[in-house]
Tab-separated table of C-alpha atoms in Angstrom:
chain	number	residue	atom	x	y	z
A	1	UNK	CA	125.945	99.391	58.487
A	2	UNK	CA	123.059	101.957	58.663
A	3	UNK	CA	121.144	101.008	61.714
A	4	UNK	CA	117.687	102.269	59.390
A	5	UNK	CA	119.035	100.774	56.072
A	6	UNK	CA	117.325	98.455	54.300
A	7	UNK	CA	119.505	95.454	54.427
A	8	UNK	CA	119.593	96.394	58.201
A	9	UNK	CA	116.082	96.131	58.607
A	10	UNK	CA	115.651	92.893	56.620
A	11	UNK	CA	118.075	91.415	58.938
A	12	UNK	CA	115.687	92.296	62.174
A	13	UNK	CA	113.184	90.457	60.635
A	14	UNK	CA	114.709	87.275	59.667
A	15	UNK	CA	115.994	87.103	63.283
A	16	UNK	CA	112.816	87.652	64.137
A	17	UNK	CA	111.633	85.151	62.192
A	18	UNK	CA	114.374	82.577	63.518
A	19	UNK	CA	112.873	83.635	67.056
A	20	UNK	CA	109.129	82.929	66.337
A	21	UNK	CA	110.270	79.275	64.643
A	22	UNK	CA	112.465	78.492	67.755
A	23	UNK	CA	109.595	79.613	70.499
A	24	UNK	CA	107.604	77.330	68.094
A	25	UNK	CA	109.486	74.218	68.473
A	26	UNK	CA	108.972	73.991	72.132
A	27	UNK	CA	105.249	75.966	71.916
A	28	UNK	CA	103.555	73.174	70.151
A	29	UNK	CA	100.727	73.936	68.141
A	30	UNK	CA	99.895	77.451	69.342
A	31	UNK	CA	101.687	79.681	66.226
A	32	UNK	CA	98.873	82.222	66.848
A	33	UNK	CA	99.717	82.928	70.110
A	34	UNK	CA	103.281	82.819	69.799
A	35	UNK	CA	102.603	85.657	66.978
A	36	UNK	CA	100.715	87.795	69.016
A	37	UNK	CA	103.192	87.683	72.038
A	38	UNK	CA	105.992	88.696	69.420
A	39	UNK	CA	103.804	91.746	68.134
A	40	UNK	CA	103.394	92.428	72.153
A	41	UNK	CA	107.370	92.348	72.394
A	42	UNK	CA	107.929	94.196	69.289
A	43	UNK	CA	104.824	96.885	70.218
A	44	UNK	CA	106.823	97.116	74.054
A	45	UNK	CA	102.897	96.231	75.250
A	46	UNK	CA	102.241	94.038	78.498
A	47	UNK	CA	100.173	90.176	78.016
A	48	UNK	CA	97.458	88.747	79.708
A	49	UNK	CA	97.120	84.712	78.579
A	50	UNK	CA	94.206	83.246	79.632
A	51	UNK	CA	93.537	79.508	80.010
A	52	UNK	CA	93.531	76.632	81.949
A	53	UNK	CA	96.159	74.862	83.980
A	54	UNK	CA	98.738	72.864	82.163
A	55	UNK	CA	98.879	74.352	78.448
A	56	UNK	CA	101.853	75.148	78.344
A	57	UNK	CA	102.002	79.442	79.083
A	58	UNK	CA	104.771	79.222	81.660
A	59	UNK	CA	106.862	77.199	79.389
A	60	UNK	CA	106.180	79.930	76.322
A	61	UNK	CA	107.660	82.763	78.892
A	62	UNK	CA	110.576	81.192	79.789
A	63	UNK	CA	111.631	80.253	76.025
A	64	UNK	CA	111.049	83.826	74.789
A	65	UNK	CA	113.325	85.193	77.616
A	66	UNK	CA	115.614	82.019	76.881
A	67	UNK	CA	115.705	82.815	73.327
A	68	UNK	CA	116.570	86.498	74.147
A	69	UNK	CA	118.856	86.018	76.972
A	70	UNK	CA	116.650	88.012	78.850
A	71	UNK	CA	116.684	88.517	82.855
A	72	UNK	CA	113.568	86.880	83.944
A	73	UNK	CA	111.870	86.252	87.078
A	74	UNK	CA	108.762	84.373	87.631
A	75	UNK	CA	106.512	85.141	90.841
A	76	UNK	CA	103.666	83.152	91.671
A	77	UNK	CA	100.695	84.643	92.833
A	78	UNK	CA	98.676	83.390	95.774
A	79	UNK	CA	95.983	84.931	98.240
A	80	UNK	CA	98.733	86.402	100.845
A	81	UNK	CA	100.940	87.745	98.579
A	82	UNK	CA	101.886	91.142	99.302
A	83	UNK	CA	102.835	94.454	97.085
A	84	UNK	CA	106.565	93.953	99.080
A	85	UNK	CA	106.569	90.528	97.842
A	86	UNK	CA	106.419	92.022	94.021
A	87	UNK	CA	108.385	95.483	94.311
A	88	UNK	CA	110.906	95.191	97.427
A	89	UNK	CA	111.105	96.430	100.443
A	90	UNK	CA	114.101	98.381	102.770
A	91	UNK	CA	115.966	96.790	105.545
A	92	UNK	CA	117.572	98.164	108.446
A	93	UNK	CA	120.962	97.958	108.696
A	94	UNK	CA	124.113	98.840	110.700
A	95	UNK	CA	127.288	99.704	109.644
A	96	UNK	CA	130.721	98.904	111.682
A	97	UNK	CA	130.981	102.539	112.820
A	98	UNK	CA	127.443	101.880	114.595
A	99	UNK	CA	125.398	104.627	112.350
A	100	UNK	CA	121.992	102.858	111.344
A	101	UNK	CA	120.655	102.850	107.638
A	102	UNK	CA	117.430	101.867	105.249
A	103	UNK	CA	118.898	99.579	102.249
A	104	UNK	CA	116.362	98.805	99.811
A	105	UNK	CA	115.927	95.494	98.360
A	106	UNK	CA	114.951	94.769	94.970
A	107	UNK	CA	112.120	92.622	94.493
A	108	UNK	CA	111.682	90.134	91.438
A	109	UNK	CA	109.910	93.170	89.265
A	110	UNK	CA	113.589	93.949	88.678
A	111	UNK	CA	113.926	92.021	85.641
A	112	UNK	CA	113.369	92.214	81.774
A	113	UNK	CA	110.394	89.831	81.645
A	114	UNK	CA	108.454	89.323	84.509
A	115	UNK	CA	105.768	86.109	84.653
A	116	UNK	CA	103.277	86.966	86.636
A	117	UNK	CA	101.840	83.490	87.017
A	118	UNK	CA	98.132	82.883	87.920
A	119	UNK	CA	97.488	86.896	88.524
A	120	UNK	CA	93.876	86.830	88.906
A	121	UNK	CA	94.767	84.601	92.213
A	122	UNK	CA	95.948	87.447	94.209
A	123	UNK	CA	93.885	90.456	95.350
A	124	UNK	CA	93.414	93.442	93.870
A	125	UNK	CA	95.758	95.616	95.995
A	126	UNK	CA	98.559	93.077	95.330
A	127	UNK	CA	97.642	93.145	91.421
A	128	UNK	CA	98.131	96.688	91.757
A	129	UNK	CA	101.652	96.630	92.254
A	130	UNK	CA	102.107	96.141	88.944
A	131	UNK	CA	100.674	99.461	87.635
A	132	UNK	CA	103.408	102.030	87.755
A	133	UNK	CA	105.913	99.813	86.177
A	134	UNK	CA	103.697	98.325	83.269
A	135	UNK	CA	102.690	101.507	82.664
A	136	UNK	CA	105.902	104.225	83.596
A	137	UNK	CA	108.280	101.451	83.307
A	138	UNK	CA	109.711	102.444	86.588
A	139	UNK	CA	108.548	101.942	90.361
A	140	UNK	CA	108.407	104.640	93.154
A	141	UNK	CA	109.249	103.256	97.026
A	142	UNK	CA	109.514	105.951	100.081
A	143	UNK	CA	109.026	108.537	97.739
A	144	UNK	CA	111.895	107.335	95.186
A	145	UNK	CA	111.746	106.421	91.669
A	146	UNK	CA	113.869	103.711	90.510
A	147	UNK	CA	113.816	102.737	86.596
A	148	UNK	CA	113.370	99.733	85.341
A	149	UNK	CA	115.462	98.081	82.807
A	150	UNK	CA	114.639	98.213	79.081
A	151	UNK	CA	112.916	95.904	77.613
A	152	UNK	CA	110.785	95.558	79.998
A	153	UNK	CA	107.608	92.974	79.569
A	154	UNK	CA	105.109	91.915	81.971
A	155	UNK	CA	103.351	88.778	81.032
A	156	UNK	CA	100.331	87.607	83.038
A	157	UNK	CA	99.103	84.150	82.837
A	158	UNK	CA	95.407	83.751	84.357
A	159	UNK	CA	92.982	80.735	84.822
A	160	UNK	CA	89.296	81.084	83.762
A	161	UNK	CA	87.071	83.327	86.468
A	162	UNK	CA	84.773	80.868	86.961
A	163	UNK	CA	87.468	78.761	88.648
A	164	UNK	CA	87.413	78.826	92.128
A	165	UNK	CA	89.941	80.851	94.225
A	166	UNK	CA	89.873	83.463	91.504
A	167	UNK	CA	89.458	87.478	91.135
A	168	UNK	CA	88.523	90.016	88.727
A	169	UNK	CA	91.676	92.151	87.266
A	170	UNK	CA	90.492	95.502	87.438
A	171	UNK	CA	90.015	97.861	84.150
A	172	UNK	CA	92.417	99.620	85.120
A	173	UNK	CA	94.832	96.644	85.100
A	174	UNK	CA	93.339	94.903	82.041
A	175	UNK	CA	93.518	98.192	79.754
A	176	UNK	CA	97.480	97.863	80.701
A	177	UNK	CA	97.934	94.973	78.550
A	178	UNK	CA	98.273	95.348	75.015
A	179	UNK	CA	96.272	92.257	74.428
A	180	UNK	CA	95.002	89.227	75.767
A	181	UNK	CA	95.492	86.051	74.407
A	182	UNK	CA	93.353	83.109	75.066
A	183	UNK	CA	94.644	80.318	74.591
A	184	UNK	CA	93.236	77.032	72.829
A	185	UNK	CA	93.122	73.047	74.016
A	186	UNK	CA	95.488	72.095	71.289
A	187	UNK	CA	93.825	69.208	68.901
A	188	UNK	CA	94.755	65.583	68.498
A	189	UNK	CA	97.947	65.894	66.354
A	190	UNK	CA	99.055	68.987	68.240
A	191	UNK	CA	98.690	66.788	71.740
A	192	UNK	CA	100.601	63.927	70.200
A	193	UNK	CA	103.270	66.482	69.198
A	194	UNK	CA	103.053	67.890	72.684
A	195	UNK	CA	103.132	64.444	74.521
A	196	UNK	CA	106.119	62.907	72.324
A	197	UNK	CA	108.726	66.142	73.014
A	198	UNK	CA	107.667	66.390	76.841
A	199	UNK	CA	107.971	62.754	77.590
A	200	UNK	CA	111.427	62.304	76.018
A	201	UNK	CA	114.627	63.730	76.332
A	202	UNK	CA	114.268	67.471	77.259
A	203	UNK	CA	115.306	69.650	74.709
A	204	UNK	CA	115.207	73.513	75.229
A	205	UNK	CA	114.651	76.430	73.059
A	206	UNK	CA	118.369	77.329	71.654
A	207	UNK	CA	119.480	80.857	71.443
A	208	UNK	CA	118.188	83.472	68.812
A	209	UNK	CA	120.432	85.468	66.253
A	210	UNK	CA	118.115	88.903	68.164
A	211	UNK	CA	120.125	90.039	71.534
A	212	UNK	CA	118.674	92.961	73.760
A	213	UNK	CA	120.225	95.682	71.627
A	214	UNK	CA	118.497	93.752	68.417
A	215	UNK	CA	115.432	94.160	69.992
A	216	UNK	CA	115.219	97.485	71.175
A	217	UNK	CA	116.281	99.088	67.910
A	218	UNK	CA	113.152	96.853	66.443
A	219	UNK	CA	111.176	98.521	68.954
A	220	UNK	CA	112.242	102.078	67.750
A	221	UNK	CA	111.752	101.017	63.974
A	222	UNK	CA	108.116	99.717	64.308
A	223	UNK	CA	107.086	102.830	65.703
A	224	UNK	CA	108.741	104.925	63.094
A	225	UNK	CA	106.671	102.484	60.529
A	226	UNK	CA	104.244	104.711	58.813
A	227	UNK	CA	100.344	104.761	59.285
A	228	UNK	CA	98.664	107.155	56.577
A	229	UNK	CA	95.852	109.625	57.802
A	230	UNK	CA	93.528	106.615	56.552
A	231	UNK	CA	94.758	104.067	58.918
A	232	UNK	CA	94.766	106.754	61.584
A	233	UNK	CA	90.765	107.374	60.791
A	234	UNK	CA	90.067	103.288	60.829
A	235	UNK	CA	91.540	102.667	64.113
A	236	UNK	CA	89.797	105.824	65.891
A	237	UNK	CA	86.398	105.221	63.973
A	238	UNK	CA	87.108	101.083	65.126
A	239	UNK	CA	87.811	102.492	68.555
A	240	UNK	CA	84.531	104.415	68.496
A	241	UNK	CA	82.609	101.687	67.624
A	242	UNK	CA	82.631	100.133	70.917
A	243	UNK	CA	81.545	102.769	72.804
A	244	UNK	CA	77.804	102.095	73.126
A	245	UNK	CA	77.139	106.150	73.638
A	246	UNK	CA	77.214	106.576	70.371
A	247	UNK	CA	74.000	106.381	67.907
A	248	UNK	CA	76.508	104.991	65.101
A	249	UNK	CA	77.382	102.107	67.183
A	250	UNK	CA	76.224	98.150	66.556
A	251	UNK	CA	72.835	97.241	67.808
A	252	UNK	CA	75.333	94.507	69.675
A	253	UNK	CA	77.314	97.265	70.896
A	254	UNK	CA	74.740	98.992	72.502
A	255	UNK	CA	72.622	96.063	74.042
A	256	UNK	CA	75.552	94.299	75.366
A	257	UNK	CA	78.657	96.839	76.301
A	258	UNK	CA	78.752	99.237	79.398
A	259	UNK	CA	82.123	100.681	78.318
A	260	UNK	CA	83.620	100.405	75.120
A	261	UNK	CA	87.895	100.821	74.625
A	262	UNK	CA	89.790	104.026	75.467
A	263	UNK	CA	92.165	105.760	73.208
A	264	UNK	CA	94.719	103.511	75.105
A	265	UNK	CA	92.980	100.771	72.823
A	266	UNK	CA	93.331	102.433	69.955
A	267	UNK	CA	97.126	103.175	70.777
A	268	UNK	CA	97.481	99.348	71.598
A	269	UNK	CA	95.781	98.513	68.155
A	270	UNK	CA	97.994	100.585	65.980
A	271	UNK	CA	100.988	99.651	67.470
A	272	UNK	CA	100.445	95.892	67.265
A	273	UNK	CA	99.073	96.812	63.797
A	274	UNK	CA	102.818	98.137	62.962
A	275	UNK	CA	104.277	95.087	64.644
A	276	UNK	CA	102.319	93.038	62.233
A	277	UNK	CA	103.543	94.504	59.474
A	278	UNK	CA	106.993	94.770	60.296
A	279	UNK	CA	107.063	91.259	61.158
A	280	UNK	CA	105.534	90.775	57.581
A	281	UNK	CA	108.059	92.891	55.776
A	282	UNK	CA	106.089	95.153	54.791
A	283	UNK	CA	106.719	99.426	55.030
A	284	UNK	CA	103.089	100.170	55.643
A	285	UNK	CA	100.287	99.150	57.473
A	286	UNK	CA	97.149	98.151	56.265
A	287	UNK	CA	93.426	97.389	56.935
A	288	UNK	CA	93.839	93.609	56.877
A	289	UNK	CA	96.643	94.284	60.188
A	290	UNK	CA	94.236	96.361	61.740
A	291	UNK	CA	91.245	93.404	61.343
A	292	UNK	CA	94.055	90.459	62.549
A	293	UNK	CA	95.022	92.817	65.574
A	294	UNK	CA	91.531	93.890	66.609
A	295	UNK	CA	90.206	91.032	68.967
A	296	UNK	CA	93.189	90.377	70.976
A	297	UNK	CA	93.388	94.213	71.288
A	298	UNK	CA	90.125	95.018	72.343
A	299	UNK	CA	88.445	91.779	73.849
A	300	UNK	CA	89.778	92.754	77.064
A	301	UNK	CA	88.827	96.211	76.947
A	302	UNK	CA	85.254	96.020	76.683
A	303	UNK	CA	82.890	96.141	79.960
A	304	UNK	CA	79.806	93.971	79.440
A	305	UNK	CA	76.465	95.504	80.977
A	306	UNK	CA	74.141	93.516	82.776
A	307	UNK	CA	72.342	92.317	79.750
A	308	UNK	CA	75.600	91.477	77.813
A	309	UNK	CA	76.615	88.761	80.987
A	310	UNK	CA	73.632	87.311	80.938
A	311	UNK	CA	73.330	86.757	77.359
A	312	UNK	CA	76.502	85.429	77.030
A	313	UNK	CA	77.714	86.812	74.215
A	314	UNK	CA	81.386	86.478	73.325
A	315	UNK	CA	83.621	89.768	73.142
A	316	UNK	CA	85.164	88.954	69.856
A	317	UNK	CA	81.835	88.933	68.489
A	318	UNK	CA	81.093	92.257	69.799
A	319	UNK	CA	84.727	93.585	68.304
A	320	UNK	CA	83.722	92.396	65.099
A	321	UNK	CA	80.566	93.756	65.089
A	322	UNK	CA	82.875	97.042	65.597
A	323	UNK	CA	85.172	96.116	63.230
A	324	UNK	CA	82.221	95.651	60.764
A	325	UNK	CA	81.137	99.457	61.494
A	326	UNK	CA	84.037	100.622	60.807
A	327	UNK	CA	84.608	99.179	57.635
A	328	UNK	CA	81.370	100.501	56.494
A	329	UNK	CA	81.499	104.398	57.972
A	330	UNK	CA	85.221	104.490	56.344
A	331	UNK	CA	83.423	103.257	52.879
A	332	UNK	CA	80.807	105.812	53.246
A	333	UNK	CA	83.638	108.604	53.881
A	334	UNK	CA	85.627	107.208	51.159
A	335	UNK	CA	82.729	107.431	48.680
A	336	UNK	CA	81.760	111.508	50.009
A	337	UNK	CA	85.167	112.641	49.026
C-alpha cells in the first residue's frame, strides 16, 4: 500500500482515534487534554501540564507510552538533582590488560518519552539539561554528540508557582514546549468515574493498533498537510498581536504583556493547527484550528509586565484578545483586495 494514499492515511487516523479513546478510558474526564497531548505527539512538540498534585498527569504519560509501546523513563525532580542525574555521566574503568578508560553512561533522557515530573521543583541549571535535546533532539557530553531516539517527547508535569518549594521555568525553557496544558479539577460525575476505576480492580490502558513506525510516518504526513498563503498570514498577524511594540496591538496587549510570542510560537501554532486537522480528517487547515490551538500555544509564551501581575489578568484572555486582532486585520486585508 502507498504509504501517502488515501486509504493509507485514513487508516493513521482511525488508529489514532483508537489511541485517544484508549488514553481516555484510564484519563477520566480530561478529553481536552488528552487531545492536545496527541496534537503535541503528532506536531513532535514538547508538554508542560500544569496542576496540582494528584490529577492524574503521571498516569496520562505512562498510558500514552503504554499505548505506543514506547521506551519511557520517568525522573523525578527535586532540589539536589543534578544535570548528571538527567543526561549521564562517564566512569572510569579498567580493562584486564590494565589500560584505563572513560565509559559513558546513559542517563534516563535516553528514552522515547521522558516524564519530567514536578520540573519547576528543581533549579534552573538542572532544568536546563533539558534544552539541547528538546530542542536538537540529541545531547552533547565531553564534547560528543549522541542522538536521541525518534520519537522523542519530553513531557513536563509542574505544580502551581505559588506552591511552596517551587521555581520559575525560564523563557527559554517554556518557549520549548509546544503548549501547555492546564489541567482542570474534574467535576462530580467525572470524580465518581475517577474514584470507581481507581478503587477497583486495576485495569490498564491496552495496546493501540499505532506502533513507532505508525507514528513517525504521521509525523511526516501532518507536516506535508497544506496551509494556504491565508493561513500562513493569520498565524504571523496572530503571532504579532502579542507583541505589545506594536501600535496595532490590543489595548490588553499593551497594558499587560512585556514580551509577546516568537516566531517559535507561531511555528508551534501551525503545526498543532495541522495536527488538528489531521486528527479531524480533514486535507486543510483552517481558521477555526488555528482559534482551538491558540491558547495552549501561546499562554505560555507571553511575559506579563509589572502591571499585567498585578492585575491579574489571565493569559488566555490576553491570547484572545490577539486572536480577536487578528481576525479583524485579516478581514480588513480581505476586504482591500
Amino acid at each position: 500500500m502507498n504509504p501517502t494514499s488515501p486509504e493509507r492515511i485514513a487508516q493513521l487516523q482511525e488508529s489514532l482515534g483508537g489511541l485517544r479513546a484508549s488514553i481516555g478510558q484510564v484519563f477520566l474526564g480530561q478529553e481536552q487534554t488528552v487531545e492536545l497531548l496527541l496534537l503535541s505527539l503528532l506536531a513532535e512538540g514538547h508538554v508542560l501540564l500544569e496542576g496540582a498534585p494528584g490529577l492524574g498527569k503521571t498516569t496520562l504519560v505512562r498510558a500514552l507510552a503504554g499505548a505506543l509501546d514506547l521506551s519511557f523513563q520517568r525522573v523525578q525532580f527535586t532540589p539536589d538533582l543534578m544535570p548528571g542525574d538527567i543526561i549521564g555521566t562517564r566512569m572510569l574503568e579498567g580493562d584486564a590488560g590494565g589500560e584505563r578508560h572513560f565509559r559513558f553512561i546513559p542517563g534516563p533522557i535516553f528514552t522515547q518519552v521522558l516524564l519530567a515530573d514536578e520540573i519547576n521543583r528543581a533549579t534552573p541549571r538542572t532544568q536546563s539539561a533539558l534544552l539541547e535535546a528538546m530542542q536538537e533532539k540529541q545531547i552533547t557530553t565531553w564534547g560528543e554528540s549522541r542522538k536521541l531516539d525518534r520519537p522523542f517527547l519530553v513531557i513536563a508535569t509542574q505544580n502551581p508557582i505559588e506552591m511552596e518549594g517551587t521555581y520559575s521555568l525560564p523563557e527559554a525553557q517554556l518557549d520549548r514546549f509546544i503548549v501547555k496544558v492546564e489541567v482542570a479539577a474534574p467535576s462530580e460525575d467525572d470524580l465518581v468515574k475517577i474514584l470507581a476505576h481507581t478503587t477497583g480492580t486495576f485495569a490498564e490502558v491496552g495496546a493501540s493498533q499505532l506502533d513507532r513506525d505508525d507514528l513517525v510516518e504521521a509525523q511526516a504526513l501532518v507536516r506535508e498537510l497544506p496551509a494556504s498563503t491565508d493561513i500562513l498570514r493569520r498565524v504571523a498577524r496572530l503571532v504579532l498581536a502579542t507583541d505589545p511594540g506594536r501600535p496595532t496591538s490590543p489595548r490588553q496587549i499593551q497594558d499587560a504583556v512585556r514580551f509577546g510570542a516568537s516566531p517559535r510560537g507561531g511555528q508551534a501554532l501551525l503545526l498543532l493547527a495541522k495536527a488538528r486537522a489531521f486528527l479531524e480528517g480533514r486535507a486543510f487547515v483552517s481558521d477555526t484550528d488555528i482559534e482551538a490551538v491558540a491558547a495552549p500555544a501561546l499562554r505560555h509564551r507571553l511575559v506579563l509586565s509589572y502591571e499585567g501581575e498585578a492585575s491579574g489578568v489571565h493569559a488566555d484572555r490576553l491570547v484572545a484578545a490577539a486572536v480577536k486582532a487578528a481576525v479583524k486585520a485579516s478581514a480588513k486585508a480581505d476586504r482591500a483586495k
